[in-house]
């Protein structure tokens, strides 16, 4: 078998890349080790930047997102017994975020690729990368796929990044002394916008997926397991961390999913080796506080699409050679913002009274200074594309 671009991973990065390449007349094959049902059901990020929304709409896969997604024009920072709204419509006019689950984006992309006759292969075993320097090919399940380029879109635990020879990539990482317990509940949201709550008990986030489905996160110890958090304990802790302003009552309901997510920052440089190009979580991880993971993957794919289009159009390699540098500029901005939001809102060492006072001082600054609030808003909705 032969194709122009072999894509490993059927998450948002791999599927969107395949679709954008298809629109440019470039062939691809997508290999995914999980089942289609699994990738369409796994709950992940749900906050889409303005640039991500615009990309999906321009690619012809945004119709359901525009119909069912929830546009938001602000977020609330809650601390010290009060809520403070960061108004996007005032600070960054014309730009917002849309709440639309990552699994819904995946469903839309899979449907679009299959309708266009795309080659998507699920439950593929033993994927391996070969000859990355000049004539790359992939092997899987006893088959071989020759390609001009390989795109590694298979996430942090995938096979693409480890295929790069040792010593080529430089790793930058930071682990945080806590994790997030994620909760999906069959209950209408108690707020029209996201609430980021900072308190002495730890961080909490009130989000949503639809008018009847709410998403919550709790800061928990790094070794926490979901089984240690029965439903009653979850609701008690969410109430303790969120019901801190007069008149707010948290609605409760059936919890349909719980999971624990470790918190880490991670980047590898460069994001390319030979004919292999890494995109999304295969190259970088951000703590979810800033809602940047999915959006960074989309940004990578946009850059890679333009580079591949130029290469297959006239053999130009300039954009491909500069792929990593172009992506990393945005990656490091998102890394800083995600780190900043994380350190601003979470409880660290319980004995660090000095650190807690610094947090509160900066929160006061962000919520009282238009310049500081604009910086948060601009980063949150994403820079112009």
Coordinates of C-alpha atoms in Angstrom, one line a residue:
X1 CA 0.0 0.0 0.0
X2 CA 1.0 3.6 -0.6
X3 CA -0.3 7.0 0.4
X4 CA 1.2 10.5 0.6
X5 CA 0.7 11.0 4.4
X6 CA 0.6 8.2 6.9
X7 CA -1.2 9.5 10.1
X8 CA -0.9 7.7 13.4
X9 CA -3.8 8.5 15.8
X10 CA -7.5 9.1 15.2
X11 CA -7.9 11.9 17.8
X12 CA -8.8 15.4 16.8
X13 CA -5.3 16.1 15.5
X14 CA -5.0 13.1 13.2
X15 CA -8.6 13.3 11.9
X16 CA -8.5 17.0 11.2
X17 CA -5.2 16.7 9.5
X18 CA -6.6 14.0 7.2
X19 CA -9.6 16.0 6.4
X20 CA -7.7 19.2 5.7
X21 CA -5.3 17.3 3.5
X22 CA -8.3 15.8 1.6
X23 CA -9.6 19.3 0.9
X24 CA -6.2 20.0 -0.7
X25 CA -6.3 16.8 -2.8
X26 CA -3.6 15.0 -0.7
X27 CA -4.2 11.4 0.2
X28 CA -3.7 9.9 3.7
X29 CA -4.4 6.8 5.8
X30 CA -5.2 7.1 9.5
X31 CA -4.2 4.3 11.8
X32 CA -5.7 4.0 15.3
X33 CA -5.1 1.3 17.9
X34 CA -8.4 1.9 19.7
X35 CA -11.9 1.0 18.4
X36 CA -14.1 3.6 16.7
X37 CA -16.6 3.4 19.6
X38 CA -13.8 4.1 22.1
X39 CA -12.5 7.2 20.4
X40 CA -16.0 8.6 19.9
X41 CA -16.9 8.1 23.5
X42 CA -13.9 9.1 25.5
X43 CA -14.6 12.4 27.3
X44 CA -11.8 15.0 27.0
X45 CA -11.6 18.7 26.6
X46 CA -14.6 20.8 25.8
X47 CA -13.4 24.5 25.4
X48 CA -12.8 25.6 21.8
X49 CA -10.9 28.8 21.1
X50 CA -12.2 31.2 18.5
X51 CA -9.5 30.0 16.0
X52 CA -10.5 26.4 16.5
X53 CA -14.1 27.1 15.9
X54 CA -13.3 29.1 12.7
X55 CA -11.0 26.3 11.5
X56 CA -13.8 23.6 11.9
X57 CA -16.4 25.8 10.2
X58 CA -14.0 26.6 7.3
X59 CA -13.3 22.9 6.9
X60 CA -17.0 22.1 6.6
X61 CA -17.3 20.1 9.8
X62 CA -18.7 22.8 12.1
X63 CA -22.5 22.6 11.4
X64 CA -23.4 20.5 14.4
X65 CA -21.0 22.5 16.6
X66 CA -22.6 25.8 15.6
X67 CA -26.1 24.2 16.3
X68 CA -25.3 22.5 19.6
X69 CA -22.2 24.2 21.0
X70 CA -22.5 26.7 23.8
X71 CA -20.8 30.1 23.0
X72 CA -19.4 31.8 26.1
X73 CA -18.4 35.4 26.4
X74 CA -16.8 35.3 29.8
X75 CA -15.7 33.2 32.7
X76 CA -15.9 33.8 36.5
X77 CA -13.0 33.7 38.9
X78 CA -14.4 32.9 42.4
X79 CA -12.4 33.4 45.5
X80 CA -12.6 35.1 48.9
X81 CA -16.4 34.8 49.0
X82 CA -17.0 36.7 45.8
X83 CA -17.3 36.1 42.1
X84 CA -15.5 38.2 39.5
X85 CA -16.5 38.0 35.8
X86 CA -13.9 38.4 33.1
X87 CA -16.0 39.8 30.2
X88 CA -14.6 38.7 26.8
X89 CA -17.1 40.8 24.9
X90 CA -15.6 43.9 26.4
X91 CA -11.9 43.0 26.6
X92 CA -11.5 41.1 23.3
X93 CA -14.4 42.1 21.1
X94 CA -15.6 39.7 18.5
X95 CA -13.8 36.7 20.1
X96 CA -15.2 34.1 22.4
X97 CA -15.0 30.4 23.3
X98 CA -17.4 27.6 22.5
X99 CA -18.1 24.7 24.8
X100 CA -18.4 21.6 22.7
X101 CA -17.0 18.2 23.8
X102 CA -13.8 16.8 22.1
X103 CA -15.7 13.5 21.5
X104 CA -18.3 15.5 19.5
X105 CA -15.5 17.0 17.4
X106 CA -14.2 13.5 16.8
X107 CA -17.6 12.2 15.8
X108 CA -18.0 15.0 13.3
X109 CA -14.6 14.5 11.8
X110 CA -15.0 10.7 11.5
X111 CA -18.4 11.2 9.8
X112 CA -16.9 13.7 7.3
X113 CA -13.9 11.5 6.5
X114 CA -16.0 8.4 5.9
X115 CA -18.5 10.3 3.8
X116 CA -15.6 11.5 1.6
X117 CA -14.2 8.0 1.3
X118 CA -11.3 8.5 3.8
X119 CA -9.2 5.5 4.8
X120 CA -9.6 5.2 8.6
X121 CA -8.4 2.0 10.2
X122 CA -9.4 1.3 13.8
X123 CA -8.1 -1.4 16.2
X124 CA -4.8 -1.6 14.4
X125 CA -2.1 -3.6 16.2
X126 CA 1.7 -3.3 16.3
X127 CA 2.2 0.0 14.5
X128 CA 5.9 0.7 13.9
X129 CA 7.7 3.5 12.1
X130 CA 10.7 2.9 9.8
X131 CA 13.3 4.7 7.7
X132 CA 12.2 8.2 8.9
X133 CA 15.2 9.9 7.4
X134 CA 14.4 9.4 3.7
X135 CA 11.8 6.8 2.6
X136 CA 9.4 6.4 5.5
X137 CA 7.0 3.5 5.9
X138 CA 4.7 2.1 8.5
X139 CA 4.1 -1.5 9.5
X140 CA 1.0 -2.8 11.3
X141 CA -0.7 -6.1 11.7
X142 CA 1.5 -7.7 9.1
X143 CA 1.0 -5.0 6.5
X144 CA 3.2 -2.3 5.2
X145 CA 2.2 1.3 4.2
X146 CA 4.7 3.4 2.3
X147 CA 4.3 7.1 2.5
X148 CA 6.1 10.4 1.7
X149 CA 5.6 11.8 5.2
X150 CA 4.4 10.4 8.6
X151 CA 2.4 12.5 11.0
X152 CA 2.6 11.4 14.6
X153 CA -0.8 12.4 16.2
X154 CA -1.0 9.5 18.6
X155 CA -0.8 11.3 21.9
X156 CA 1.6 11.3 24.8
X157 CA 1.7 7.5 25.2
X158 CA 1.9 6.8 21.4
X159 CA 4.6 5.1 19.3
X160 CA 5.6 8.1 17.2
X161 CA 7.8 10.1 19.6
X162 CA 9.7 7.1 20.9
X163 CA 10.5 6.2 17.2
X164 CA 12.9 9.2 17.1
X165 CA 16.5 8.2 17.9
X166 CA 17.7 8.8 21.4
X167 CA 19.4 12.2 21.9
X168 CA 17.6 14.0 19.1
X169 CA 14.8 15.5 21.1
X170 CA 15.1 17.8 24.1
X171 CA 12.5 17.4 26.7
X172 CA 11.1 20.1 29.0
X173 CA 8.7 19.0 31.7
X174 CA 7.1 19.9 35.0
X175 CA 4.9 17.8 37.2
X176 CA 2.4 19.3 39.7
X177 CA 1.8 18.0 43.2
X178 CA -1.9 17.4 42.6
X179 CA -4.3 15.9 40.0
X180 CA -7.8 16.6 38.8
X181 CA -10.8 14.5 39.5
X182 CA -13.1 14.9 36.5
X183 CA -16.9 14.4 37.0
X184 CA -19.5 14.2 34.3
X185 CA -23.1 14.6 35.7
X186 CA -26.5 14.3 34.2
X187 CA -27.7 17.7 35.6
X188 CA -28.3 21.1 34.2
X189 CA -25.4 23.6 34.8
X190 CA -25.8 25.8 37.8
X191 CA -24.1 28.7 36.0
X192 CA -24.3 30.0 32.4
X193 CA -20.5 30.4 32.3
X194 CA -17.5 28.5 33.6
X195 CA -16.5 29.1 37.2
X196 CA -12.9 28.8 38.3
X197 CA -12.9 28.6 42.1
X198 CA -9.9 29.0 44.3
X199 CA -10.2 28.2 48.0
X200 CA -8.3 26.8 51.0
X201 CA -9.8 23.3 50.3
X202 CA -8.4 23.4 46.8
X203 CA -9.4 24.3 43.3
X204 CA -12.8 23.5 41.7
X205 CA -14.1 24.1 38.2
X206 CA -17.7 24.2 37.1
X207 CA -18.1 23.6 33.4
X208 CA -20.7 22.1 31.1
X209 CA -21.2 20.0 28.0
X210 CA -24.9 20.7 27.2
X211 CA -28.0 22.2 28.7
X212 CA -28.5 19.0 30.6
X213 CA -24.9 17.7 31.1
X214 CA -22.4 19.3 33.6
X215 CA -18.7 18.8 33.9
X216 CA -16.8 19.4 37.1
X217 CA -13.2 19.1 38.3
X218 CA -11.7 18.9 41.8
X219 CA -8.1 19.3 42.8
X220 CA -7.1 16.1 44.5
X221 CA -3.8 14.5 45.7
X222 CA -1.6 13.2 42.8
X223 CA -2.2 9.5 43.9
X224 CA -6.0 9.8 44.1
X225 CA -8.1 7.2 42.5
X226 CA -11.7 7.6 41.4
X227 CA -12.9 4.7 43.5
X228 CA -12.0 6.7 46.7
X229 CA -14.6 9.4 45.7
X230 CA -18.2 8.0 46.0
X231 CA -20.9 10.3 44.7
X232 CA -21.8 11.7 48.1
X233 CA -18.2 12.7 48.8
X234 CA -17.9 14.3 45.3
X235 CA -21.1 16.5 45.8
X236 CA -20.1 17.5 49.3
X237 CA -16.7 18.7 48.2
X238 CA -18.0 20.5 45.1
X239 CA -20.6 22.3 47.3
X240 CA -17.9 23.2 49.8
X241 CA -15.6 24.7 47.1
X242 CA -18.3 26.3 44.9
X243 CA -21.1 27.5 47.2
X244 CA -18.9 30.3 48.5
X245 CA -20.8 33.3 47.2
X246 CA -24.3 34.5 48.4
X247 CA -27.2 33.1 46.5
X248 CA -25.4 30.3 44.6
X249 CA -26.6 26.8 45.0
X250 CA -25.0 23.8 43.2
X251 CA -27.5 21.5 41.5
X252 CA -26.8 17.8 41.9
X253 CA -27.7 14.8 39.8
X254 CA -26.6 11.4 38.6
X255 CA -22.8 11.1 38.1
X256 CA -22.1 9.2 34.9
X257 CA -18.4 9.3 34.8
X258 CA -15.4 9.9 37.1
X259 CA -11.7 9.9 36.2
X260 CA -8.4 11.2 37.6
X261 CA -6.1 13.2 35.3
X262 CA -2.4 13.9 36.4
X263 CA -1.2 17.4 36.0
X264 CA 1.9 18.0 33.9
X265 CA 3.6 20.4 31.5
X266 CA 5.6 18.8 28.8
X267 CA 7.3 19.9 25.5
X268 CA 9.7 18.2 23.1
X269 CA 11.9 20.1 20.7
X270 CA 12.0 19.9 17.8
X271 CA 8.6 18.6 16.8
X272 CA 10.0 16.8 13.7
X273 CA 12.7 14.4 12.7
X274 CA 13.4 13.4 9.1
X275 CA 10.0 12.8 7.5
X276 CA 8.2 12.5 10.8
X277 CA 6.2 15.4 12.2
X278 CA 4.7 15.4 15.6
X279 CA 1.4 17.1 16.4
X280 CA -0.8 17.6 19.5
X281 CA -0.1 15.6 22.6
X282 CA 2.6 13.6 20.9
X283 CA 4.7 16.7 21.2
X284 CA 3.4 18.7 24.1
X285 CA 1.1 18.5 27.2
X286 CA -0.4 21.3 29.2
X287 CA -2.3 21.2 32.5
X288 CA -5.9 21.6 31.6
X289 CA -6.5 24.7 33.6
X290 CA -6.0 26.9 30.6
X291 CA -8.1 24.7 28.2
X292 CA -5.3 24.7 25.6
X293 CA -4.6 21.0 24.8
X294 CA -7.1 20.5 21.9
X295 CA -6.6 24.0 20.6
X296 CA -2.9 23.5 20.4
X297 CA -3.4 20.3 18.4
X298 CA -5.6 22.2 15.9
X299 CA -3.0 24.9 15.6
X300 CA -0.3 22.3 14.9
X301 CA -2.4 20.7 12.2
X302 CA -3.1 24.0 10.5
X303 CA 0.6 24.7 10.2
X304 CA 1.4 21.2 9.1
X305 CA -1.4 21.3 6.4
X306 CA 0.0 24.4 4.8
X307 CA 3.5 23.0 4.9
X308 CA 2.5 19.7 3.3
X309 CA 0.3 21.5 0.7
X310 CA 3.4 23.5 -0.4
X311 CA 5.5 20.4 -0.5
X312 CA 3.2 18.3 -2.6
X313 CA 2.3 21.2 -4.8
X314 CA 5.8 22.1 -6.0
X315 CA 8.4 20.3 -3.8
X316 CA 8.9 23.3 -1.6
X317 CA 10.4 22.3 1.8
X318 CA 10.7 25.7 3.5
X319 CA 7.5 25.4 5.5
X320 CA 8.1 21.8 6.4
X321 CA 11.6 22.7 7.6
X322 CA 10.2 25.5 9.7
X323 CA 7.2 23.5 11.1
X324 CA 8.6 22.9 14.6
X325 CA 9.7 26.5 15.1
X326 CA 6.3 27.9 13.9
X327 CA 4.4 25.6 16.2
X328 CA 6.6 26.0 19.2
X329 CA 6.0 29.8 19.4
X330 CA 2.4 29.2 20.1
X331 CA 3.1 26.1 22.2
X332 CA 5.3 28.0 24.7
X333 CA 2.8 30.9 25.0
X334 CA 0.1 28.3 25.9
X335 CA 2.5 26.6 28.2
X336 CA 3.1 29.8 30.1
X337 CA -0.6 30.7 30.3
X338 CA -1.6 27.2 31.5
X339 CA 1.2 27.2 34.1
X340 CA 0.1 30.7 35.2
X341 CA -3.6 29.7 35.6
X342 CA -2.6 26.6 37.4
X343 CA -0.3 28.3 39.9
X344 CA -2.8 31.1 40.4
X345 CA -5.8 28.9 41.3
X346 CA -4.5 25.8 43.0
X347 CA -3.5 25.1 46.6
X348 CA 0.1 24.0 46.9
X349 CA 2.0 23.6 50.2
X350 CA -0.5 24.0 53.0
X351 CA 2.2 25.6 55.1
X352 CA 3.1 28.2 52.4
X353 CA 1.3 31.3 53.8
X354 CA 3.5 33.5 51.7
X355 CA 2.5 31.7 48.5
X356 CA -1.2 32.0 49.3
X357 CA -0.9 35.7 49.9
X358 CA 0.8 36.1 46.5
X359 CA -2.0 34.2 44.8
X360 CA -4.7 36.4 46.4
X361 CA -2.7 39.5 45.5
X362 CA -2.5 38.6 41.9
X363 CA -6.2 37.5 41.8
X364 CA -7.1 41.0 43.2
X365 CA -5.0 42.5 40.4
X366 CA -6.5 40.5 37.6
X367 CA -10.1 41.3 38.8
X368 CA -9.5 45.0 39.3
X369 CA -7.2 45.9 36.5
X370 CA -8.6 46.0 32.9
X371 CA -5.1 45.5 31.5
X372 CA -4.5 42.4 33.6
X373 CA -8.0 41.0 32.8
X374 CA -7.4 41.7 29.1
X375 CA -4.2 39.6 29.2
X376 CA -6.2 36.7 30.7
X377 CA -9.0 37.1 28.2
X378 CA -6.7 37.3 25.2
X379 CA -4.9 34.2 26.2
X380 CA -8.0 32.3 27.1
X381 CA -9.9 32.8 23.8
X382 CA -6.6 32.3 21.9
X383 CA -4.5 34.6 19.8
X384 CA -5.6 35.6 16.3
X385 CA -4.7 33.0 13.7

